[in-house]
PDB file of C-alpha atoms in Angstrom:
ATOM      1  CA  MET A1052      -0.422  35.687  -2.532  1.00 89.00           C
ATOM      2  CA  GLU A1053      -1.119  34.853   1.137  1.00 96.00           C
ATOM      3  CA  ILE A1054      -0.861  31.695   3.247  1.00 98.00           C
ATOM      4  CA  SER A1055      -0.355  30.472   6.035  1.00 98.00           C
ATOM      5  CA  ILE A1056       1.668  27.531   7.869  1.00 98.00           C
ATOM      6  CA  ILE A1057       0.138  25.988  11.424  1.00 98.00           C
ATOM      7  CA  ARG A1058       2.669  25.325  14.556  1.00 98.00           C
ATOM      8  CA  PHE A1059       1.624  22.776  17.048  1.00 98.00           C
ATOM      9  CA  PRO A1060       3.803  21.959  20.034  1.00 98.00           C
ATOM     10  CA  GLY A1061       6.696  19.131  18.630  1.00 98.00           C
ATOM     11  CA  THR A1062       6.251  20.799  14.723  1.00 98.00           C
ATOM     12  CA  ASN A1063       9.590  20.731  13.635  1.00 98.00           C
ATOM     13  CA  CYS A1064       9.672  21.738   9.961  1.00 98.00           C
ATOM     14  CA  GLU A1065       7.702  24.459  10.365  1.00 98.00           C
ATOM     15  CA  VAL A1066      11.502  26.279   9.410  1.00 98.00           C
ATOM     16  CA  ASP A1067      12.217  24.817   6.224  1.00 98.00           C
ATOM     17  CA  THR A1068       9.032  24.970   5.811  1.00 98.00           C
ATOM     18  CA  TYR A1069       8.492  28.607   5.409  1.00 98.00           C
ATOM     19  CA  ASN A1070      12.242  28.778   3.985  1.00 98.00           C
ATOM     20  CA  ALA A1071      10.595  26.641   0.774  1.00 98.00           C
ATOM     21  CA  VAL A1072       8.112  28.754   0.135  1.00 98.00           C
ATOM     22  CA  LYS A1073      10.620  31.779   0.276  1.00 98.00           C
ATOM     23  CA  LYS A1074      13.083  30.275  -1.285  1.00 97.00           C
ATOM     24  CA  VAL A1075      11.552  28.442  -4.743  1.00 96.00           C
ATOM     25  CA  LEU A1076       8.291  30.719  -4.665  1.00 95.00           C
ATOM     26  CA  GLY A1077       9.677  34.568  -2.423  1.00 96.00           C
ATOM     27  CA  ILE A1078       6.276  34.461  -0.144  1.00 97.00           C
ATOM     28  CA  THR A1079       6.667  34.877   2.824  1.00 97.00           C
ATOM     29  CA  SER A1080       3.875  33.254   4.856  1.00 98.00           C
ATOM     30  CA  LYS A1081       2.704  33.235   9.222  1.00 98.00           C
ATOM     31  CA  ILE A1082       3.059  30.882  10.509  1.00 98.00           C
ATOM     32  CA  LEU A1083      -0.500  30.910  13.397  1.00 98.00           C
ATOM     33  CA  SER A1084       0.498  28.941  16.989  1.00 98.00           C
ATOM     34  CA  CYS A1085      -2.573  25.363  16.658  1.00 97.00           C
ATOM     35  CA  LYS A1086      -3.614  27.951  19.901  1.00 97.00           C
ATOM     36  CA  ASP A1087      -4.823  30.085  17.717  1.00 97.00           C
ATOM     37  CA  THR A1088      -9.467  30.573  16.740  1.00 97.00           C
ATOM     38  CA  VAL A1089      -8.877  31.975  14.052  1.00 97.00           C
ATOM     39  CA  ILE A1090      -6.553  31.691  10.285  1.00 98.00           C
ATOM     40  CA  PRO A1091      -6.486  35.104   8.238  1.00 97.00           C
ATOM     41  CA  LYS A1092      -7.311  34.204   4.776  1.00 97.00           C
ATOM     42  CA  SER A1093      -4.848  32.065   3.201  1.00 97.00           C
ATOM     43  CA  ASP A1094      -4.738  30.560  -0.414  1.00 97.00           C
ATOM     44  CA  LEU A1095      -3.159  28.044   1.043  1.00 98.00           C
ATOM     45  CA  ILE A1096      -2.490  26.478   4.139  1.00 98.00           C
ATOM     46  CA  ILE A1097       0.317  24.258   5.088  1.00 98.00           C
ATOM     47  CA  ILE A1098       0.326  21.798   7.839  1.00 98.00           C
ATOM     48  CA  PRO A1099       4.250  20.839   8.097  1.00 98.00           C
ATOM     49  CA  GLY A1100       6.033  17.982   9.407  1.00 98.00           C
ATOM     50  CA  GLY A1101       7.118  17.126  13.516  1.00 98.00           C
ATOM     51  CA  PHE A1102       5.760  14.910  15.954  1.00 97.00           C
ATOM     52  CA  SER A1103       3.186  16.496  17.067  1.00 97.00           C
ATOM     53  CA  TYR A1104       2.336  16.322  21.040  1.00 97.00           C
ATOM     54  CA  GLY A1105       4.363  13.443  21.042  1.00 96.00           C
ATOM     55  CA  ASP A1106       2.999  11.660  19.290  1.00 96.00           C
ATOM     56  CA  TYR A1107       1.107  11.000  22.383  1.00 96.00           C
ATOM     57  CA  LEU A1108      -2.029   8.807  22.225  1.00 96.00           C
ATOM     58  CA  ARG A1109      -1.599   8.363  18.438  1.00 97.00           C
ATOM     59  CA  SER A1110       0.403  10.257  15.943  1.00 97.00           C
ATOM     60  CA  GLY A1111      -1.756  13.414  15.233  1.00 97.00           C
ATOM     61  CA  ALA A1112      -4.572  13.551  17.295  1.00 97.00           C
ATOM     62  CA  ILE A1113      -3.919  15.552  19.991  1.00 97.00           C
ATOM     63  CA  ALA A1114      -3.023  18.473  17.414  1.00 98.00           C
ATOM     64  CA  ALA A1115      -6.424  16.705  15.299  1.00 97.00           C
ATOM     65  CA  ARG A1116      -8.365  18.647  18.184  1.00 97.00           C
ATOM     66  CA  GLU A1117      -6.206  21.748  18.994  1.00 97.00           C
ATOM     67  CA  PRO A1118      -8.311  25.242  18.686  1.00 96.00           C
ATOM     68  CA  ILE A1119      -7.374  26.123  15.425  1.00 98.00           C
ATOM     69  CA  MET A1120      -9.143  23.633  13.407  1.00 98.00           C
ATOM     70  CA  SER A1121     -12.158  24.285  14.071  1.00 97.00           C
ATOM     71  CA  ASP A1122     -11.569  27.243  11.282  1.00 98.00           C
ATOM     72  CA  LEU A1123      -9.649  24.745   9.242  1.00 98.00           C
ATOM     73  CA  ILE A1124     -11.603  22.345   8.870  1.00 98.00           C
ATOM     74  CA  LYS A1125     -14.271  24.961   7.500  1.00 98.00           C
ATOM     75  CA  LYS A1126     -12.611  26.094   5.504  1.00 98.00           C
ATOM     76  CA  ALA A1127     -10.991  22.863   3.918  1.00 98.00           C
ATOM     77  CA  LYS A1128     -14.923  22.731   3.490  1.00 97.00           C
ATOM     78  CA  ASN A1129     -15.344  25.806   1.540  1.00 97.00           C
ATOM     79  CA  GLY A1130     -13.196  24.697  -1.165  1.00 97.00           C
ATOM     80  CA  VAL A1131      -9.588  27.163   0.733  1.00 98.00           C
ATOM     81  CA  ASN A1132      -5.737  24.787  -0.105  1.00 98.00           C
ATOM     82  CA  ILE A1133      -4.554  22.788   1.620  1.00 98.00           C
ATOM     83  CA  LEU A1134      -1.512  21.241   1.977  1.00 98.00           C
ATOM     84  CA  GLY A1135      -0.852  18.012   5.410  1.00 98.00           C
ATOM     85  CA  ILE A1136       3.264  17.257   5.230  1.00 98.00           C
ATOM     86  CA  CYS A1137       4.056  13.990   7.182  1.00 98.00           C
ATOM     87  CA  ASN A1138       2.235  14.621  10.672  1.00 98.00           C
ATOM     88  CA  GLY A1139       0.756  16.890   8.746  1.00 98.00           C
ATOM     89  CA  PHE A1140      -0.956  14.795   6.903  1.00 98.00           C
ATOM     90  CA  GLN A1141      -1.525  12.634   9.805  1.00 98.00           C
ATOM     91  CA  ILE A1142      -3.719  15.068  11.158  1.00 98.00           C
ATOM     92  CA  LEU A1143      -5.396  15.854   8.495  1.00 98.00           C
ATOM     93  CA  THR A1144      -6.589  11.907   9.274  1.00 98.00           C
ATOM     94  CA  GLU A1145      -7.097  12.304  12.757  1.00 98.00           C
ATOM     95  CA  CYS A1146      -9.660  15.166  11.759  1.00 96.00           C
ATOM     96  CA  ASN A1147     -11.316  13.211   8.839  1.00 97.00           C
ATOM     97  CA  LEU A1148     -10.262  15.836   6.149  1.00 98.00           C
ATOM     98  CA  LEU A1149      -9.143  12.450   4.749  1.00 98.00           C
ATOM     99  CA  PRO A1150      -9.808   8.981   4.778  1.00 98.00           C
ATOM    100  CA  GLY A1151      -8.481   6.266   6.640  1.00 98.00           C
ATOM    101  CA  ALA A1152      -5.159   6.340   9.142  1.00 98.00           C
ATOM    102  CA  LEU A1153      -1.733   5.509   9.001  1.00 98.00           C
ATOM    103  CA  LEU A1154       0.068   2.987  11.030  1.00 96.00           C
ATOM    104  CA  LYS A1155       3.629   2.568  12.149  1.00 96.00           C
ATOM    105  CA  ASN A1156       5.489   1.050   9.463  1.00 97.00           C
ATOM    106  CA  SER A1157       5.276  -2.550   9.249  1.00 95.00           C
ATOM    107  CA  THR A1158       9.470  -2.408   9.435  1.00 92.00           C
ATOM    108  CA  LEU A1159       8.711  -0.999  12.958  1.00 86.00           C
ATOM    109  CA  LYS A1160      12.028   1.066  12.043  1.00 94.00           C
ATOM    110  CA  PHE A1161      12.781   4.013  11.289  1.00 97.00           C
ATOM    111  CA  ILE A1162      13.135   5.847   7.822  1.00 98.00           C
ATOM    112  CA  SER A1163      14.190   8.851   6.924  1.00 98.00           C
ATOM    113  CA  LYS A1164      15.886   8.191   3.496  1.00 97.00           C
ATOM    114  CA  ILE A1165      15.727   9.401   0.480  1.00 98.00           C
ATOM    115  CA  THR A1166      12.787   7.569  -1.674  1.00 98.00           C
ATOM    116  CA  ASN A1167      11.721   7.419  -5.536  1.00 98.00           C
ATOM    117  CA  ILE A1168       7.797   8.090  -5.774  1.00 98.00           C
ATOM    118  CA  GLN A1169       5.328   8.459  -8.605  1.00 98.00           C
ATOM    119  CA  ILE A1170       3.283  11.193  -9.019  1.00 98.00           C
ATOM    120  CA  THR A1171      -0.213   9.364  -9.861  1.00 98.00           C
ATOM    121  CA  ARG A1172      -1.519  12.881 -11.795  1.00 97.00           C
ATOM    122  CA  ASN A1173      -0.670  15.980 -13.080  1.00 97.00           C
ATOM    123  CA  ASP A1174      -3.870  18.221 -13.343  1.00 97.00           C
ATOM    124  CA  THR A1175      -4.842  18.965  -9.999  1.00 98.00           C
ATOM    125  CA  PHE A1176      -4.127  22.670  -7.272  1.00 98.00           C
ATOM    126  CA  PHE A1177      -0.812  21.110  -5.789  1.00 98.00           C
ATOM    127  CA  SER A1178       0.498  19.040  -9.551  1.00 98.00           C
ATOM    128  CA  LYS A1179       0.628  20.883 -12.313  1.00 97.00           C
ATOM    129  CA  ASP A1180       4.562  21.405 -12.784  1.00 97.00           C
ATOM    130  CA  TYR A1181       4.894  17.254 -13.215  1.00 98.00           C
ATOM    131  CA  ASP A1182       4.340  14.912 -15.354  1.00 97.00           C
ATOM    132  CA  LYS A1183       1.861  12.680 -15.320  1.00 95.00           C
ATOM    133  CA  ASN A1184       3.186  10.060 -13.937  1.00 96.00           C
ATOM    134  CA  GLN A1185       6.536  11.263 -13.013  1.00 98.00           C
ATOM    135  CA  SER A1186       9.140   9.205 -11.119  1.00 98.00           C
ATOM    136  CA  VAL A1187      10.515  11.911  -8.472  1.00 98.00           C
ATOM    137  CA  LYS A1188      13.691  11.607  -5.134  1.00 98.00           C
ATOM    138  CA  ILE A1189      12.013  13.381  -2.051  1.00 98.00           C
ATOM    139  CA  PRO A1190      12.859  12.522   0.583  1.00 98.00           C
ATOM    140  CA  VAL A1191      11.028   9.918   3.702  1.00 98.00           C
ATOM    141  CA  ALA A1192      11.071  10.587   7.371  1.00 98.00           C
ATOM    142  CA  HIS A1193       8.692   9.208   9.336  1.00 98.00           C
ATOM    143  CA  HIS A1194       7.839   5.984  11.715  1.00 97.00           C
ATOM    144  CA  ASP A1195       3.992   5.730  10.987  1.00 97.00           C
ATOM    145  CA  GLY A1196       3.103   6.595   6.805  1.00 98.00           C
ATOM    146  CA  ASN A1197       2.074   2.753   7.115  1.00 98.00           C
ATOM    147  CA  TYR A1198      -1.027   3.958   5.300  1.00 98.00           C
ATOM    148  CA  PHE A1199      -4.706   1.886   5.972  1.00 97.00           C
ATOM    149  CA  VAL A1200      -7.933   2.533   5.581  1.00 97.00           C
ATOM    150  CA  ASP A1201     -10.706  -0.162   4.935  1.00 96.00           C
ATOM    151  CA  GLN A1202     -11.238  -2.196   1.310  1.00 96.00           C
ATOM    152  CA  GLU A1203     -14.322  -1.172  -0.075  1.00 97.00           C
ATOM    153  CA  THR A1204     -12.572   2.771   1.019  1.00 98.00           C
ATOM    154  CA  LEU A1205      -9.940   1.937  -0.834  1.00 98.00           C
ATOM    155  CA  ARG A1206     -11.639   1.061  -3.798  1.00 98.00           C
ATOM    156  CA  ALA A1207     -12.998   4.318  -3.921  1.00 98.00           C
ATOM    157  CA  ILE A1208     -10.121   5.956  -2.975  1.00 98.00           C
ATOM    158  CA  GLU A1209      -8.668   3.765  -5.549  1.00 98.00           C
ATOM    159  CA  GLU A1210     -11.910   5.311  -8.228  1.00 98.00           C
ATOM    160  CA  ASN A1211     -12.085   8.467  -7.710  1.00 98.00           C
ATOM    161  CA  ALA A1212      -7.961   8.722  -8.947  1.00 98.00           C
ATOM    162  CA  GLN A1213      -7.230   9.998  -5.170  1.00 98.00           C
ATOM    163  CA  VAL A1214      -4.165   8.791  -4.803  1.00 98.00           C
ATOM    164  CA  ALA A1215      -1.592  11.649  -5.259  1.00 98.00           C
ATOM    165  CA  MET A1216       1.734   9.731  -4.684  1.00 98.00           C
ATOM    166  CA  ARG A1217       2.861   6.320  -4.443  1.00 98.00           C
ATOM    167  CA  TYR A1218       6.225   4.468  -3.600  1.00 98.00           C
ATOM    168  CA  ALA A1219       7.603   2.691  -6.226  1.00 98.00           C
ATOM    169  CA  GLU A1220       8.369   0.117  -4.426  1.00 97.00           C
ATOM    170  CA  PRO A1221       6.761  -1.460  -0.153  1.00 98.00           C
ATOM    171  CA  ILE A1222       8.880   0.190   2.876  1.00 98.00           C
ATOM    172  CA  ASN A1223       6.547   1.292   5.144  1.00 97.00           C
ATOM    173  CA  GLY A1224       3.600  -1.570   4.764  1.00 97.00           C
ATOM    174  CA  SER A1225       1.538   1.439   3.058  1.00 98.00           C
ATOM    175  CA  LEU A1226      -1.556   0.102   0.864  1.00 98.00           C
ATOM    176  CA  ASN A1227      -1.762  -0.110  -2.697  1.00 98.00           C
ATOM    177  CA  ASN A1228       1.796   2.144  -1.747  1.00 98.00           C
ATOM    178  CA  ILE A1229       0.194   5.259  -1.262  1.00 98.00           C
ATOM    179  CA  ALA A1230       2.493   7.750  -0.080  1.00 98.00           C
ATOM    180  CA  GLY A1231      -0.156  11.035  -0.442  1.00 98.00           C
ATOM    181  CA  LEU A1232      -4.004  11.153  -1.155  1.00 98.00           C
ATOM    182  CA  TYR A1233      -6.460  13.909  -1.846  1.00 98.00           C
ATOM    183  CA  ASN A1234      -9.709  14.499  -0.493  1.00 98.00           C
ATOM    184  CA  ASN A1235     -12.317  13.589  -3.241  1.00 97.00           C
ATOM    185  CA  SER A1236     -12.594  17.747  -3.827  1.00 98.00           C
ATOM    186  CA  PHE A1237      -9.546  17.356  -4.745  1.00 98.00           C
ATOM    187  CA  ASN A1238      -7.858  20.780  -2.413  1.00 98.00           C
ATOM    188  CA  ILE A1239      -6.845  18.740   0.600  1.00 98.00           C
ATOM    189  CA  LEU A1240      -3.867  16.772  -0.110  1.00 98.00           C
ATOM    190  CA  GLY A1241      -2.181  14.340   2.508  1.00 98.00           C
ATOM    191  CA  MET A1242       1.324  13.506   2.142  1.00 98.00           C
ATOM    192  CA  MET A1243       3.715  11.392   3.918  1.00 98.00           C
ATOM    193  CA  PRO A1244       7.595  12.298   1.460  1.00 98.00           C
ATOM    194  CA  HIS A1245       8.678  15.958   2.304  1.00 98.00           C
ATOM    195  CA  PRO A1246       8.881  17.863  -1.318  1.00 98.00           C
ATOM    196  CA  GLU A1247      10.748  21.355   1.402  1.00 98.00           C
ATOM    197  CA  ARG A1248      13.546  19.170   1.935  1.00 98.00           C
ATOM    198  CA  ALA A1249      13.507  18.569  -1.814  1.00 98.00           C
ATOM    199  CA  ILE A1250      13.556  22.328  -3.321  1.00 97.00           C
ATOM    200  CA  ASP A1251      18.496  21.862  -3.334  1.00 96.00           C
ATOM    201  CA  ASN A1252      20.177  19.724  -5.308  1.00 95.00           C
ATOM    202  CA  GLN A1253      23.018  20.313  -2.613  1.00 94.00           C
ATOM    203  CA  THR A1254      20.738  18.561   0.213  1.00 92.00           C
ATOM    204  CA  GLY A1255      20.413  15.693  -2.220  1.00 94.00           C
ATOM    205  CA  SER A1256      17.011  16.838  -4.884  1.00 97.00           C
ATOM    206  CA  ASN A1257      15.647  19.728  -5.955  1.00 98.00           C
ATOM    207  CA  ASP A1258      12.073  17.444  -7.420  1.00 98.00           C
ATOM    208  CA  GLY A1259      10.019  19.067  -4.277  1.00 98.00           C
ATOM    209  CA  ILE A1260      10.484  22.298  -6.182  1.00 98.00           C
ATOM    210  CA  LYS A1261       7.532  21.277  -8.815  1.00 98.00           C
ATOM    211  CA  LEU A1262       5.152  21.038  -6.035  1.00 98.00           C
ATOM    212  CA  PHE A1263       5.667  24.846  -4.505  1.00 98.00           C
ATOM    213  CA  GLN A1264       5.779  25.645  -7.727  1.00 97.00           C
ATOM    214  CA  SER A1265       2.605  23.836  -8.957  1.00 98.00           C
ATOM    215  CA  MET A1266       0.987  25.698  -6.064  1.00 97.00           C
ATOM    216  CA  LEU A1267       1.885  29.253  -6.757  1.00 96.00           C
ATOM    217  CA  LYS A1268       0.375  28.795 -10.832  1.00 95.00           C
ATOM    218  CA  SER A1269      -2.777  27.014  -9.219  1.00 96.00           C
ATOM    219  CA  MET A1270      -3.167  30.188  -7.456  1.00 92.00           C
ATOM    220  CA  SER A1271      -2.261  32.386  -9.680  1.00 88.00           C
ATOM    221  CA  LEU A1272      -5.132  31.668 -11.952  1.00 75.00           C
TER     222      LEU A1272
ATOM    223  CA  MET B1259     -16.943   6.201  39.649  1.00 95.00           C
ATOM    224  CA  LYS B1260     -13.444   4.131  37.427  1.00 97.00           C
ATOM    225  CA  ALA B1261     -13.613   3.834  34.527  1.00 98.00           C
ATOM    226  CA  ARG B1262     -11.279   2.278  32.222  1.00 98.00           C
ATOM    227  CA  VAL B1263     -11.184   1.972  28.548  1.00 98.00           C
ATOM    228  CA  PHE B1264      -8.888  -0.754  26.473  1.00 98.00           C
ATOM    229  CA  VAL B1265      -7.772   0.250  22.874  1.00 98.00           C
ATOM    230  CA  ARG B1266      -5.920  -2.398  19.995  1.00 97.00           C
ATOM    231  CA  LEU B1267      -5.411  -2.762  16.312  1.00 96.00           C
ATOM    232  CA  LYS B1268      -9.294  -4.144  14.667  1.00 96.00           C
ATOM    233  CA  SER B1269      -8.640  -8.072  13.406  1.00 94.00           C
ATOM    234  CA  GLU B1270      -7.233  -7.466  10.597  1.00 92.00           C
ATOM    235  CA  VAL B1271      -4.948  -3.714  11.566  1.00 94.00           C
ATOM    236  CA  LEU B1272      -1.021  -5.702  10.753  1.00 91.00           C
ATOM    237  CA  ASP B1273       0.468  -5.546  14.921  1.00 94.00           C
ATOM    238  CA  PRO B1274       4.071  -5.349  14.006  1.00 92.00           C
ATOM    239  CA  GLN B1275       4.636  -4.530  17.826  1.00 92.00           C
ATOM    240  CA  GLY B1276       3.145  -7.097  19.344  1.00 94.00           C
ATOM    241  CA  GLN B1277       5.346  -9.118  16.887  1.00 93.00           C
ATOM    242  CA  ALA B1278       8.134  -7.854  18.149  1.00 93.00           C
ATOM    243  CA  ILE B1279       7.448  -8.754  21.113  1.00 95.00           C
ATOM    244  CA  GLU B1280       6.661 -11.981  20.183  1.00 95.00           C
ATOM    245  CA  SER B1281      10.398 -12.687  18.574  1.00 93.00           C
ATOM    246  CA  ALA B1282      11.355 -10.926  21.722  1.00 94.00           C
ATOM    247  CA  LEU B1283      10.261 -13.635  24.135  1.00 95.00           C
ATOM    248  CA  LYS B1284      11.408 -16.455  21.000  1.00 94.00           C
ATOM    249  CA  ASN B1285      14.695 -15.192  22.658  1.00 94.00           C
ATOM    250  CA  LEU B1286      13.884 -15.929  25.692  1.00 95.00           C
ATOM    251  CA  ASN B1287      12.735 -19.525  24.662  1.00 95.00           C
ATOM    252  CA  GLU B1288       9.528 -18.586  25.565  1.00 93.00           C
ATOM    253  CA  ASN B1289       7.716 -21.114  22.317  1.00 90.00           C
ATOM    254  CA  ASN B1290       4.095 -21.769  23.664  1.00 94.00           C
ATOM    255  CA  ILE B1291       3.232 -17.828  23.402  1.00 93.00           C
ATOM    256  CA  LYS B1292       1.684 -16.800  19.878  1.00 93.00           C
ATOM    257  CA  ASN B1293      -1.169 -14.027  18.847  1.00 94.00           C
ATOM    258  CA  ILE B1294       0.590 -11.234  21.148  1.00 96.00           C
ATOM    259  CA  ARG B1295      -1.799  -8.253  19.638  1.00 96.00           C
ATOM    260  CA  GLN B1296      -0.291  -4.850  21.955  1.00 95.00           C
ATOM    261  CA  GLY B1297      -3.386  -2.753  23.051  1.00 97.00           C
ATOM    262  CA  LYS B1298      -3.507   0.126  25.020  1.00 97.00           C
ATOM    263  CA  LEU B1299      -5.331   1.299  28.086  1.00 98.00           C
ATOM    264  CA  ILE B1300      -6.705   4.443  29.094  1.00 98.00           C
ATOM    265  CA  GLU B1301      -7.950   4.900  33.049  1.00 98.00           C
ATOM    266  CA  MET B1302      -9.959   8.037  34.387  1.00 98.00           C
ATOM    267  CA  ASP B1303     -12.027   9.156  36.894  1.00 98.00           C
ATOM    268  CA  ILE B1304     -15.409  10.095  35.910  1.00 97.00           C
ATOM    269  CA  GLU B1305     -18.506  11.927  38.337  1.00 96.00           C
ATOM    270  CA  ALA B1306     -21.960  10.551  37.280  1.00 96.00           C
ATOM    271  CA  LYS B1307     -25.240   9.397  38.487  1.00 96.00           C
ATOM    272  CA  ASN B1308     -25.053   5.735  37.834  1.00 96.00           C
ATOM    273  CA  VAL B1309     -22.531   3.118  35.895  1.00 96.00           C
ATOM    274  CA  GLN B1310     -25.450   3.958  32.623  1.00 96.00           C
ATOM    275  CA  GLU B1311     -24.847   7.725  32.758  1.00 97.00           C
ATOM    276  CA  ALA B1312     -21.075   7.068  32.651  1.00 97.00           C
ATOM    277  CA  LYS B1313     -20.606   4.803  30.759  1.00 97.00           C
ATOM    278  CA  LYS B1314     -22.264   6.844  27.848  1.00 97.00           C
ATOM    279  CA  SER B1315     -20.435   9.501  28.643  1.00 97.00           C
ATOM    280  CA  ILE B1316     -16.810   7.392  28.272  1.00 98.00           C
ATOM    281  CA  GLU B1317     -18.416   6.228  24.727  1.00 98.00           C
ATOM    282  CA  ASP B1318     -18.771   9.493  23.540  1.00 98.00           C
ATOM    283  CA  ILE B1319     -15.231  11.248  23.951  1.00 97.00           C
ATOM    284  CA  THR B1320     -13.647   7.063  23.487  1.00 98.00           C
ATOM    285  CA  LEU B1321     -15.274   8.131  19.354  1.00 97.00           C
ATOM    286  CA  LYS B1322     -14.095  11.904  19.421  1.00 96.00           C
ATOM    287  CA  LEU B1323     -10.668  11.572  20.423  1.00 97.00           C
ATOM    288  CA  LEU B1324      -9.879   8.136  23.449  1.00 98.00           C
ATOM    289  CA  ALA B1325      -9.710   5.539  20.453  1.00 98.00           C
ATOM    290  CA  ASN B1326      -9.869   5.761  16.700  1.00 97.00           C
ATOM    291  CA  THR B1327     -12.800   2.988  14.878  1.00 96.00           C
ATOM    292  CA  VAL B1328     -10.458   3.236  11.696  1.00 96.00           C
ATOM    293  CA  ILE B1329      -7.914   0.690  12.702  1.00 97.00           C
ATOM    294  CA  GLU B1330      -9.041  -0.395  16.122  1.00 97.00           C
ATOM    295  CA  ASP B1331     -11.658  -1.298  18.503  1.00 98.00           C
ATOM    296  CA  TYR B1332     -12.820  -0.769  21.952  1.00 98.00           C
ATOM    297  CA  LYS B1333     -13.592  -2.302  25.079  1.00 98.00           C
ATOM    298  CA  ILE B1334     -15.288   0.306  28.455  1.00 98.00           C
ATOM    299  CA  GLU B1335     -15.260  -0.621  31.905  1.00 97.00           C
ATOM    300  CA  ILE B1336     -17.370   0.708  34.627  1.00 97.00           C
ATOM    301  CA  GLU B1337     -16.738   0.279  38.636  1.00 92.00           C
TER     302      GLU B1337
END
């Protein structure tokens, strides 16, 4: 099982993500530089959280145009599974692999707290181990998590059941409380909550474990 | 030539930064100001044969990077 994690200048969750994959799945992943032009053969590519390029211009905008992204987009279109966490979600919208954009939180506050999240479906690569509509606690830590998209696309996203998870109550202004989103082939997931920070009850929750276990189960099939 | 690209949030997109500026102005008793929207101005030099060619290049980079048309509108000025 090959897992690659991409690091940009300003990424700060790559080690937590690496450790979560190692602890939960026993898999040693590769951390790649965004200046690389080729991603080695991977069953899963993770874009971890952080503040790539200091969120200059728009969060994720500069990272989305880095050399490694051409190969990532090619692999995404060939069906490779991609998980974008927080800044990773922002980067995936900036390179149009996911629809919409993440705006500044409507409260203008940086939100850092364990949040109640509802997992909408449990039949995808990323969600097999959860129950349908399961409520989980996963931390968020973002300034730009306010999901926005035009009304027509929003309708299409809802009709295709592409919403992966929602906040149990509004926290940042996100349309339809969207916290995580699939592309229309369901091989790409972008999510604002940080599952890699929810793998041990000592830090408040271990509800993120099932996301990693779901992916392992899917990769083993 | 000098080029300026003004990028601003579309009118239907909430602008909490604009609202925060407005509330700060209210604290300064500037009560005649309403509907503040914050955008950005990106300036650059460009080598081009004429204004038309410059405008085309700038529009191209604006769509590629400077503006995200999901949430933003833009205006280009060349001089």
